[in-house]
PDB file of C-alpha atoms in Angstrom:
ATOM      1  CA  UNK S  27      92.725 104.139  83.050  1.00  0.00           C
ATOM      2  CA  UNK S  28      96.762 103.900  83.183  1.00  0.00           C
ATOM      3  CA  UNK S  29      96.986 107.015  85.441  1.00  0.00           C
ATOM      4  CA  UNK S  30      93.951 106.103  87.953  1.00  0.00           C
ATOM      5  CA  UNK S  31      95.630 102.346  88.129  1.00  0.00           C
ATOM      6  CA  UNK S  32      98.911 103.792  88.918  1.00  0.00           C
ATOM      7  CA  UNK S  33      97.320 106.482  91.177  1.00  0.00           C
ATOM      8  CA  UNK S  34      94.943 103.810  92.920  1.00  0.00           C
ATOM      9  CA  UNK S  35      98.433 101.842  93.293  1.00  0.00           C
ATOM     10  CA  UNK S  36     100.464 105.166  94.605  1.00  0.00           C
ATOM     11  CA  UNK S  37     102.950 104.697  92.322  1.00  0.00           C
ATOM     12  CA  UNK S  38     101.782 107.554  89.911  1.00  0.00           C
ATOM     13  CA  UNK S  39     104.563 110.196  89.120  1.00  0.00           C
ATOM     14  CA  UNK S  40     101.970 113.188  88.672  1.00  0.00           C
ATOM     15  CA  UNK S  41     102.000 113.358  84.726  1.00  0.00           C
ATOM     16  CA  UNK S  42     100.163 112.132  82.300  1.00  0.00           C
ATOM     17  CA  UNK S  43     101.084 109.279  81.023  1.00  0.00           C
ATOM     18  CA  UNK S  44     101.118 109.285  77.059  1.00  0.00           C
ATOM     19  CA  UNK S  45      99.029 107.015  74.568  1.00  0.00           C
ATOM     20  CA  UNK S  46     100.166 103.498  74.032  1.00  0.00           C
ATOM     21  CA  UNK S  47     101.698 103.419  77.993  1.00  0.00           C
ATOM     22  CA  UNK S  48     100.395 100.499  80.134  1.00  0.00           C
ATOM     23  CA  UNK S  49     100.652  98.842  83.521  1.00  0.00           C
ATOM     24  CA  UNK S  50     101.866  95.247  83.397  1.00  0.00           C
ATOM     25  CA  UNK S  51     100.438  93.252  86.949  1.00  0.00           C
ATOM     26  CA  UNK S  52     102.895  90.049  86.237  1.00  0.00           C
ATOM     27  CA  UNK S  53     102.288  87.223  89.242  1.00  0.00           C
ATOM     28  CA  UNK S  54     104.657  84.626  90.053  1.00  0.00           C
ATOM     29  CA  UNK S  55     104.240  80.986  92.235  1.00  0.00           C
ATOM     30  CA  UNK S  56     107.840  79.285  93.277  1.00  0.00           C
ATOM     31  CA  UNK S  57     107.226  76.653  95.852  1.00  0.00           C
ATOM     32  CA  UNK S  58     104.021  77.060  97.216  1.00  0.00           C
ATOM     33  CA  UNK S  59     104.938  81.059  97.286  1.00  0.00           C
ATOM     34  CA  UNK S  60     103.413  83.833  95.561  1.00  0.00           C
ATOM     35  CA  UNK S  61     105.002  86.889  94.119  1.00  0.00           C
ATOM     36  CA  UNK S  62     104.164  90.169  91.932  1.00  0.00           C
ATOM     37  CA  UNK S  63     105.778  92.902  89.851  1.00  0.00           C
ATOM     38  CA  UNK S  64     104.071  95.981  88.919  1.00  0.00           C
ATOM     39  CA  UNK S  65     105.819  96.898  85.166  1.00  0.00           C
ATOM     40  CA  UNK S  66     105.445 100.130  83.678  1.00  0.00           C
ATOM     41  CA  UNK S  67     106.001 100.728  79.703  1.00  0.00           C
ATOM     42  CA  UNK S  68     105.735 104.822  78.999  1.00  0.00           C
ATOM     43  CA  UNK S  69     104.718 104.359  75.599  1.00  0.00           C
ATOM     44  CA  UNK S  70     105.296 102.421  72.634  1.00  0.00           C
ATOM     45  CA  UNK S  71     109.115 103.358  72.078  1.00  0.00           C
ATOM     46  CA  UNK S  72     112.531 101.880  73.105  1.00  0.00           C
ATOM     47  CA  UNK S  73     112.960 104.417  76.479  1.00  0.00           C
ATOM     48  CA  UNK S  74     111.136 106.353  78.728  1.00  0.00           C
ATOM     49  CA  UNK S  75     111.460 110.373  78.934  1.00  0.00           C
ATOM     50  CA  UNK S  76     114.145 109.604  81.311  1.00  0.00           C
ATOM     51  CA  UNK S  77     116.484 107.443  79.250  1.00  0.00           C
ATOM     52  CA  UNK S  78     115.562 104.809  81.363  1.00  0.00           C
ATOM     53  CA  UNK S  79     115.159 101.348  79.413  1.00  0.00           C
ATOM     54  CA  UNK S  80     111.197 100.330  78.556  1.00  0.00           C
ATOM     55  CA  UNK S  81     109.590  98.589  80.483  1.00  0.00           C
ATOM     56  CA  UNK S  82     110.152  99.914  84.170  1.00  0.00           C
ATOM     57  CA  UNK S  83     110.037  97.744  86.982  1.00  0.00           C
ATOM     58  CA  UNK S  84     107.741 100.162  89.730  1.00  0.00           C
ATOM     59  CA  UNK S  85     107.863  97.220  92.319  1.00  0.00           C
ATOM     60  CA  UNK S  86     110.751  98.371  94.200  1.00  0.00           C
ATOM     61  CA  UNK S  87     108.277 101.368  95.057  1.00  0.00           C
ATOM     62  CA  UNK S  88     105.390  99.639  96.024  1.00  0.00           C
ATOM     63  CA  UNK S  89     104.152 100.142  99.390  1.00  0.00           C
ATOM     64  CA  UNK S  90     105.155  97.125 101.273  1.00  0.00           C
ATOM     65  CA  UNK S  91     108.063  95.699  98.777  1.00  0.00           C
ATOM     66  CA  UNK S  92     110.576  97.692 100.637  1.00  0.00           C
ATOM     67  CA  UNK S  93     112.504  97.946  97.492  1.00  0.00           C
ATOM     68  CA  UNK S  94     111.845  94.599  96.538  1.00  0.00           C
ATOM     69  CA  UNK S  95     111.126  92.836  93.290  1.00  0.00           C
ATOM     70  CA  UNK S  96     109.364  90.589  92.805  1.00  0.00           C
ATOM     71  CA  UNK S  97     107.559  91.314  95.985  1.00  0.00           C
ATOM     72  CA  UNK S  98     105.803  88.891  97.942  1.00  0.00           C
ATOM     73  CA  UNK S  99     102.057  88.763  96.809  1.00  0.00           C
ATOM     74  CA  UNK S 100     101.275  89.510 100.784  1.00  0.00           C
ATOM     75  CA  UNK S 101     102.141  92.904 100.532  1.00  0.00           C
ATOM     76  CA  UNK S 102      99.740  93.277  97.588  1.00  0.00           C
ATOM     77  CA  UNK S 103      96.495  91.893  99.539  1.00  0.00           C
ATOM     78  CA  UNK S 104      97.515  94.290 102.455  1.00  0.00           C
ATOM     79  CA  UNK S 105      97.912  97.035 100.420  1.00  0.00           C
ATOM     80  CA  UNK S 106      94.581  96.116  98.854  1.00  0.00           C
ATOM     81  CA  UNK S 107      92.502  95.385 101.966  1.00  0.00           C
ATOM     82  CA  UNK S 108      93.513  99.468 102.437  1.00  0.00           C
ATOM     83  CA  UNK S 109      92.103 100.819  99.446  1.00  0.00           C
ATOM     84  CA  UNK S 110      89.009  98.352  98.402  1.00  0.00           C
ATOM     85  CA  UNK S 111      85.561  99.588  99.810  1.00  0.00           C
ATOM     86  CA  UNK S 112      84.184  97.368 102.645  1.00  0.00           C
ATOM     87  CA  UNK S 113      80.883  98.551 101.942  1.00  0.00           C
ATOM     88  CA  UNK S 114      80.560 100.754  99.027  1.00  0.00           C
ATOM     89  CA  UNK S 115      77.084 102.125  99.158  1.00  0.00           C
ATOM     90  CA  UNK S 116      77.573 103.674 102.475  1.00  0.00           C
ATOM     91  CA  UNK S 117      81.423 105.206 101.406  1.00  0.00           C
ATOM     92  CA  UNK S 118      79.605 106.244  98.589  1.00  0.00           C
ATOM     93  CA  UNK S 119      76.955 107.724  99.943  1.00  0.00           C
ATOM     94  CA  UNK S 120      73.881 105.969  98.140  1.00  0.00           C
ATOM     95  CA  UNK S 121      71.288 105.858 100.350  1.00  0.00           C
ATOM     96  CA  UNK S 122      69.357 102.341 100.816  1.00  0.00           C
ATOM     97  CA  UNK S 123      66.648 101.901  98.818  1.00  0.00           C
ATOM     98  CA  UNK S 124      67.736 104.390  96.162  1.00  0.00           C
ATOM     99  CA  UNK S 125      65.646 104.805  93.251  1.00  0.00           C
ATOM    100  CA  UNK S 126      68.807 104.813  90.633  1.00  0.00           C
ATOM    101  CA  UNK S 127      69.855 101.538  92.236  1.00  0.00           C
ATOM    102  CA  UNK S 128      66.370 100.325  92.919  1.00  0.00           C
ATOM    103  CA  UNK S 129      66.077 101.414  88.485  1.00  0.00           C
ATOM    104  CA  UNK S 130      69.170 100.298  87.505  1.00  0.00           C
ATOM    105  CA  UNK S 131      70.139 103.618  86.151  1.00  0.00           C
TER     106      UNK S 131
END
């Protein structure tokens, strides 16, 4: 679930990330404003396979944050309005009235 979040968010690097690595969705409010971070931790050590200090701040690279962080929770819902189904039976394909639906199955 770590890599299809981080895919689903475009911030994935390719790899696979290792056991014990998580995603971190931290949401912030100062005066009426909102604001996110999306916080990576590779795994359940000290550093990363880069040297790079646990956890990592992906923000910056979020689409919208224009190397921003925290980002303003705006560019979140816009990125989200992208990549959520409108209408998910028809981008799925399920036709109406579908026995498996119609089943439960």
């Amino acid at each position: 679930t770590v890599a299809a979040l981080l895919n689903a968010l475009e911030l994935s690097n390719g790899l696979q990330p290792p056991y014990a690595s998580a995603v971190i969705l931290e949401l912030y409010s100062d005066a009426g404003n909102h604001f996110f971070k999306v916080v990576y931790r590779n795994d359940s050590s000290n550093t990363t396979y880069s040297g790079e200090e646990e956890p990592v701040d992906l923000t910056p690279n979020f689409t919208g944050c224009q190397g921003k962080s925290p980002c303003p929770f705006s560019a979140f819902q816009e990125f989200a309005e992208t990549v959520v189904p409108k209408d998910y039976l028809k981008e799925c394909g399920v036709q109406s009235g579908s026995s498996s639906l119609s089943k439960g199955k």
